[in-house]
Coordinates of C-alpha atoms and ligand atoms in Angstrom, one line a residue:
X1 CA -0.5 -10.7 -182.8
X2 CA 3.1 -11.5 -181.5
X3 CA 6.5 -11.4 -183.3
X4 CA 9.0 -13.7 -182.2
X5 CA 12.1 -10.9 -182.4
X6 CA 15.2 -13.5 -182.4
X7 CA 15.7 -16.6 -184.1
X8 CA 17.7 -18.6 -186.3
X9 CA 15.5 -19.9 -189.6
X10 CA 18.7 -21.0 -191.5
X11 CA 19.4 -23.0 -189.2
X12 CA 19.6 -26.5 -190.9
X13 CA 16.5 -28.1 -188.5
X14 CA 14.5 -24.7 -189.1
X15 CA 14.8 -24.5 -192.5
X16 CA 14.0 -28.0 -194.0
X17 CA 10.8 -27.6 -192.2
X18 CA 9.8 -23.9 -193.5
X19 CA 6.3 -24.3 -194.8
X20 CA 5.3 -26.3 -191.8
X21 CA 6.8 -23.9 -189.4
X22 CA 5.5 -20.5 -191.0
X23 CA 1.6 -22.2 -191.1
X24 CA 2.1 -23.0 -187.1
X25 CA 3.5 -19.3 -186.5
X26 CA -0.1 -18.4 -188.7
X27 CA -2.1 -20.0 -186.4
X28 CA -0.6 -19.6 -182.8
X29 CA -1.0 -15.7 -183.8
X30 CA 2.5 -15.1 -184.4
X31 CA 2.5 -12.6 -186.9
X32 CA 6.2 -12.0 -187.9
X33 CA 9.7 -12.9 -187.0
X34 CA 13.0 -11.8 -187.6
X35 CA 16.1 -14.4 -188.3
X36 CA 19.4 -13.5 -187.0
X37 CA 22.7 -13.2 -189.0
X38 CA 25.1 -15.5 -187.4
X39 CA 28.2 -15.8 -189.5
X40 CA 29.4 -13.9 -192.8
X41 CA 29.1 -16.9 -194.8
X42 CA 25.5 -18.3 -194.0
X43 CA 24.5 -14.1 -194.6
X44 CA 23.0 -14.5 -198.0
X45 CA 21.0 -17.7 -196.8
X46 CA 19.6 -15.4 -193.7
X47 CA 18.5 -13.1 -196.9
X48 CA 17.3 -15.5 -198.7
X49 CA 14.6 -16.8 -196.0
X50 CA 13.4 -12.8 -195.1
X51 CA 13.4 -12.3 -198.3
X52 CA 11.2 -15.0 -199.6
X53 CA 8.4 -14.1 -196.9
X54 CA 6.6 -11.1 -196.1
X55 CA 6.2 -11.5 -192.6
X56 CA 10.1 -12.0 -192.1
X57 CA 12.8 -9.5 -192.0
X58 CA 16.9 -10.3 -191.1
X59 CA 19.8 -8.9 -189.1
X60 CA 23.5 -8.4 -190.9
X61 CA 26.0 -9.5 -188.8
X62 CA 28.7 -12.1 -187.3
X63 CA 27.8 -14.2 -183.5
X64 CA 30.6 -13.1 -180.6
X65 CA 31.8 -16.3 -180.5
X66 CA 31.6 -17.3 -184.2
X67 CA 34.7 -18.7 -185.9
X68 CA 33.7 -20.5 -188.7
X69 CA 34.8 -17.4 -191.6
X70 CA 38.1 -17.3 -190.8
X71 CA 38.3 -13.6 -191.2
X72 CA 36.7 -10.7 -189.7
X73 CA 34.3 -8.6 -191.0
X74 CA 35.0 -4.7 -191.5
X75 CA 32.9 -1.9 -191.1
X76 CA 32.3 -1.5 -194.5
X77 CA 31.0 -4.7 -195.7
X78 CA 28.7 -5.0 -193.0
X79 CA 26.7 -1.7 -193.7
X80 CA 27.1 -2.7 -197.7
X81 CA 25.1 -5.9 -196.2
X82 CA 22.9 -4.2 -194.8
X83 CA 21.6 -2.3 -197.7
X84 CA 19.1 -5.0 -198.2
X85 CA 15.5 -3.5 -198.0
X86 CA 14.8 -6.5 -195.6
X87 CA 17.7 -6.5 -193.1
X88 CA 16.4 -4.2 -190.2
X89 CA 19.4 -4.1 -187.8
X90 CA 22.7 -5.5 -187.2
X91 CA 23.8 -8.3 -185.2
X92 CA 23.7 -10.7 -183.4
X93 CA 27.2 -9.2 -182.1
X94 CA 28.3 -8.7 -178.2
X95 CA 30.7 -10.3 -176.6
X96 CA 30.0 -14.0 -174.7
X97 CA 33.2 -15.1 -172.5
X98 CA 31.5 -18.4 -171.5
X99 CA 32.2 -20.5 -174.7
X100 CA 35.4 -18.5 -175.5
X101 CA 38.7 -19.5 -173.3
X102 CA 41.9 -17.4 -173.4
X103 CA 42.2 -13.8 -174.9
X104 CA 39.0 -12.4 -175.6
X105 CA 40.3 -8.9 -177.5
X106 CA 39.3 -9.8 -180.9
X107 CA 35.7 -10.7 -179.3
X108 CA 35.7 -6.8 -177.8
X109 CA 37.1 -5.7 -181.7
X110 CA 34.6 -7.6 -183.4
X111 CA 31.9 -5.8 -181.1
X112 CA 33.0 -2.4 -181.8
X113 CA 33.3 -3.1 -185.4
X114 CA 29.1 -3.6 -185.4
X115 CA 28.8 -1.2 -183.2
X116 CA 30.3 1.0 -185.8
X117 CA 28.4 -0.5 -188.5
X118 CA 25.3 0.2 -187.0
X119 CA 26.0 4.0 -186.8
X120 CA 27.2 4.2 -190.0
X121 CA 24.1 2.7 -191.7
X122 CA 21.9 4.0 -188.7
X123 CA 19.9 0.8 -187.8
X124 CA 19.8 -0.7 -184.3
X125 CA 21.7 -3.3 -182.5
X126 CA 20.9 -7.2 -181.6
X127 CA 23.4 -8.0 -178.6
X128 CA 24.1 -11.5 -177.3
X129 CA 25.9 -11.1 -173.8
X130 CA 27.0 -14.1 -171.7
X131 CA 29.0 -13.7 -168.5
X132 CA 30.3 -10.2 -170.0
X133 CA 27.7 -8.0 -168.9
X134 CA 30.2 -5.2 -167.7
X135 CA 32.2 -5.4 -170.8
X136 CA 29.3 -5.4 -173.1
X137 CA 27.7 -2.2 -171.2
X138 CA 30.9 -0.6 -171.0
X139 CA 31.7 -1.4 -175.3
X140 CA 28.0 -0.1 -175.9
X141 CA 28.7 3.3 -173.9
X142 CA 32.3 3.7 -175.2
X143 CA 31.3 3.1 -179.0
X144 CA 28.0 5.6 -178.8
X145 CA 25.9 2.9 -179.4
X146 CA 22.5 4.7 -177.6
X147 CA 22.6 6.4 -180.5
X148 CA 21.3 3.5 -182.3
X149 CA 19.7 1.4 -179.7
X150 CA 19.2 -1.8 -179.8
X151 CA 17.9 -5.0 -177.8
X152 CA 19.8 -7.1 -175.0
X153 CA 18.7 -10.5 -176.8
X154 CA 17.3 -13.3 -174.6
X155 CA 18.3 -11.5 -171.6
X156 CA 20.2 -13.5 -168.3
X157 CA 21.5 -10.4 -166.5
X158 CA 20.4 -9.1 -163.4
X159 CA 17.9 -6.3 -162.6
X160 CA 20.9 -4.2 -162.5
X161 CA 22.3 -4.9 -166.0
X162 CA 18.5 -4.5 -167.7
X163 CA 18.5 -0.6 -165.6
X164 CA 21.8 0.2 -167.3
X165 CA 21.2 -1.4 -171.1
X166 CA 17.2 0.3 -170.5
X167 CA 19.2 3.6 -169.6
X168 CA 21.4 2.9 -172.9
X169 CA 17.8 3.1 -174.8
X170 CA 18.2 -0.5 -175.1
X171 CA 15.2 -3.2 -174.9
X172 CA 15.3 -6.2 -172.7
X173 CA 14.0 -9.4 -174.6
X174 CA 12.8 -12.5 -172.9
X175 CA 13.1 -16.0 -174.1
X176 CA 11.8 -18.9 -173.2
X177 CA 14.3 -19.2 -170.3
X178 CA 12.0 -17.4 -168.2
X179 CA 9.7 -20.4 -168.2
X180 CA 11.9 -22.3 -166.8
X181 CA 11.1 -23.3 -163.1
X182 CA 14.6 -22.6 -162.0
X183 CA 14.7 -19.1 -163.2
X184 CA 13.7 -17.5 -160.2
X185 CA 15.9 -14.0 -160.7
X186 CA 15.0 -14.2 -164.6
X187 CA 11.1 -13.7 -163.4
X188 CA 11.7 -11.1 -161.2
X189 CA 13.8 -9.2 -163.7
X190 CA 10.8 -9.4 -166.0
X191 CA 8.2 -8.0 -163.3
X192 CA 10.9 -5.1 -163.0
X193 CA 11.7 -4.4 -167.2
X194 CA 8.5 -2.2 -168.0
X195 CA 5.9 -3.7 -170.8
X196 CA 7.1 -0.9 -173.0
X197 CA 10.6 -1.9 -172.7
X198 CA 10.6 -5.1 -173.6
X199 CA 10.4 -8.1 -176.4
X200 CA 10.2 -11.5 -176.8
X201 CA 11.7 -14.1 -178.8
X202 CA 12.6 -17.9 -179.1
X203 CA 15.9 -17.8 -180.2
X204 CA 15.0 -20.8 -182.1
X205 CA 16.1 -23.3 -182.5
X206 CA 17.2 -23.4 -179.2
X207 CA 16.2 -23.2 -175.5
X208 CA 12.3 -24.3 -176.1
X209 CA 9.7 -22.6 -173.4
X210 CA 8.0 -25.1 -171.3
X211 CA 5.7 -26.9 -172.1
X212 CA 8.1 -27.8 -175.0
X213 CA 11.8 -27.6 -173.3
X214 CA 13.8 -29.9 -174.5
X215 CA 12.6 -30.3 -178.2
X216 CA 13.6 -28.2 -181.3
X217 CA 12.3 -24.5 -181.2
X218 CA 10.5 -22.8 -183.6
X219 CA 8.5 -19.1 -183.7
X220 CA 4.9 -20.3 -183.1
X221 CA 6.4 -21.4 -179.2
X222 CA 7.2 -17.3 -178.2
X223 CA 3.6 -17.6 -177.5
X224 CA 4.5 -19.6 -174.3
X225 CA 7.1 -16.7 -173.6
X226 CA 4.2 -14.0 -173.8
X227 CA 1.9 -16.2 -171.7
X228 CA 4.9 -16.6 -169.1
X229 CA 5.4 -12.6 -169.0
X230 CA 1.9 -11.8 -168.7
X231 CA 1.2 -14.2 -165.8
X232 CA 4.4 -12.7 -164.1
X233 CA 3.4 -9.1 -164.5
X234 CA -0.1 -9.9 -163.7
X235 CA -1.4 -8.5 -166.9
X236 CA -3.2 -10.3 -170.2
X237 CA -1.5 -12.1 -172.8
X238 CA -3.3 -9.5 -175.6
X239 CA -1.3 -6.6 -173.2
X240 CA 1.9 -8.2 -173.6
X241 CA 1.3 -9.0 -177.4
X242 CA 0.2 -5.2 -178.1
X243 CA 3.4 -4.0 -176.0
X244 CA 5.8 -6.3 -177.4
X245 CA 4.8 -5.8 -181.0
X246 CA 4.5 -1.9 -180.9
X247 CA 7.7 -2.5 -179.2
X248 CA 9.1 -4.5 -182.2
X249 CA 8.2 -2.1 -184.9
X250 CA 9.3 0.9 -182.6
X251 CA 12.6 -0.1 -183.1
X252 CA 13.1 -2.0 -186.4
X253 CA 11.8 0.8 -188.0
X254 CA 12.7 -0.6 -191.4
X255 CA 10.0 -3.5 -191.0
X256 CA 7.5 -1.1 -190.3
X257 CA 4.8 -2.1 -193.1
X258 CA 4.7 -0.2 -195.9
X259 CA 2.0 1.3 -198.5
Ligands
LIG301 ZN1 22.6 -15.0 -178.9
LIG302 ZN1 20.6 -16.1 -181.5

């Protein structure tokens, strides 16, 4: 049993093919997911997916480099948001200076504005950090976000980065980029996060693990991920799959299963 702990299900290309997609995740073993919250405005369809399936659960929040509301949100809409019995943390929030050119402040505001919405309503943090990593750390620390905790989402960083988010209390997740041939450092960051410290996801529908790089992305394929990890770490695919999951429900505590 493995959960793919990041993806995108509203997503356009994910969603038209629902059905399809949740009988694949079914039979590749992967048990549950949970879709991320990507802008204010495509919140309520995020909901509306988690809330329509069992084995899916959602996130609350606006993407570091999302424009598309035109507005920010506040501190207090985002823990109303998250009031929903089946949104488990908030995010995906950070801060990601790659796509983003110029001033970057509102990016760092935005950040602490989840990170304060995740205190307030006491649920953990999704991050998304691109070529911010000292910002992001420093925000996290500043804001009193170990508190909370949370998961570096389809970590890139170095060894060193993982030690400091891990010494946050945060997890380190693992996406299908560490298939990739070329991801040399990626692999050995992996051997390095311990199995109890880490998850995996697909961040579909993007960035598809080899054998399927290239093509749309979709839950069933954080499989490949596992498979990837366990070969690294020298360990079986069931090890990583008991880890990863315990992992998973460790810290979404709200998708813990009830009754
Ligand atoms: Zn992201
Ligand atoms: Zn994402």
């Amino acid at each position: 049993m493995l959960v793919d702990s990041h993806c995108h299900l509203d997503f356009p290309e994910l969603r038209a093919d629902l059905p399809a997609l949740l009988e694949r995740m079914a039979g590749n073993g992967v048990s549950h997911a949970l879709t991320i919250s990507t802008t204010l405005s495509g919140f309520p369809g995020v909901r509306e997916v988690a809330q329509a399936h069992p084995n899916l659960w959602c996130t609350a929040g606006v993407h570091p480099d999302e424009r598309r509301d035109g507005r920010e949100a506040t501190v207090e809409e985002l823990v109303e948001l998250a009031g929903h019995p089946k949104v488990v943390a908030i995010g995906e929030t950070g801060l990601d200076y790659f796509r983003v050119e110029g001033d970057t402040g509102w990016q760092r505001e935005r950040f602490r504005v989840h990170i304060r919405a995740a205190r307030a309503c006491a649920k953990p943090l999704v991050i998304h950090t691109r070529e911010s990593a000292a910002d992001t750390l420093r925000i996290l620390e500043e804001e009193g976000a170990a508190e909370v905790g949370g998961v570096m989402h389809c970590f890139t960083e170095s060894a060193e980065v993982a030690q400091a988010a891990m010494r946050l209390g945060f997890l380190i997740s693992f996406s299908g980029i560490v298939t990739f041939k070329n991801a040399r450092d990626l692999k050995e960051v992996a051997r390095l996060v311990p199995l109890d410290r880490m998850l995996v996801e697909t961040d579909a529908p993007y960035l598809a693990p080899v054998p399927h790089r290239g093509r749309t992305n979709e839950p069933s394929f954080v499989r490949h991920v596992a498979e990837e990890i366990a070969r690294l770490k020298d360990v079986s695919v069931d090890a990583v799959a008991r880890a990863t999951t315990e992992n998973f429900f460790g810290l979404f505590r709200d998708a813990r299963p009830r009754g």
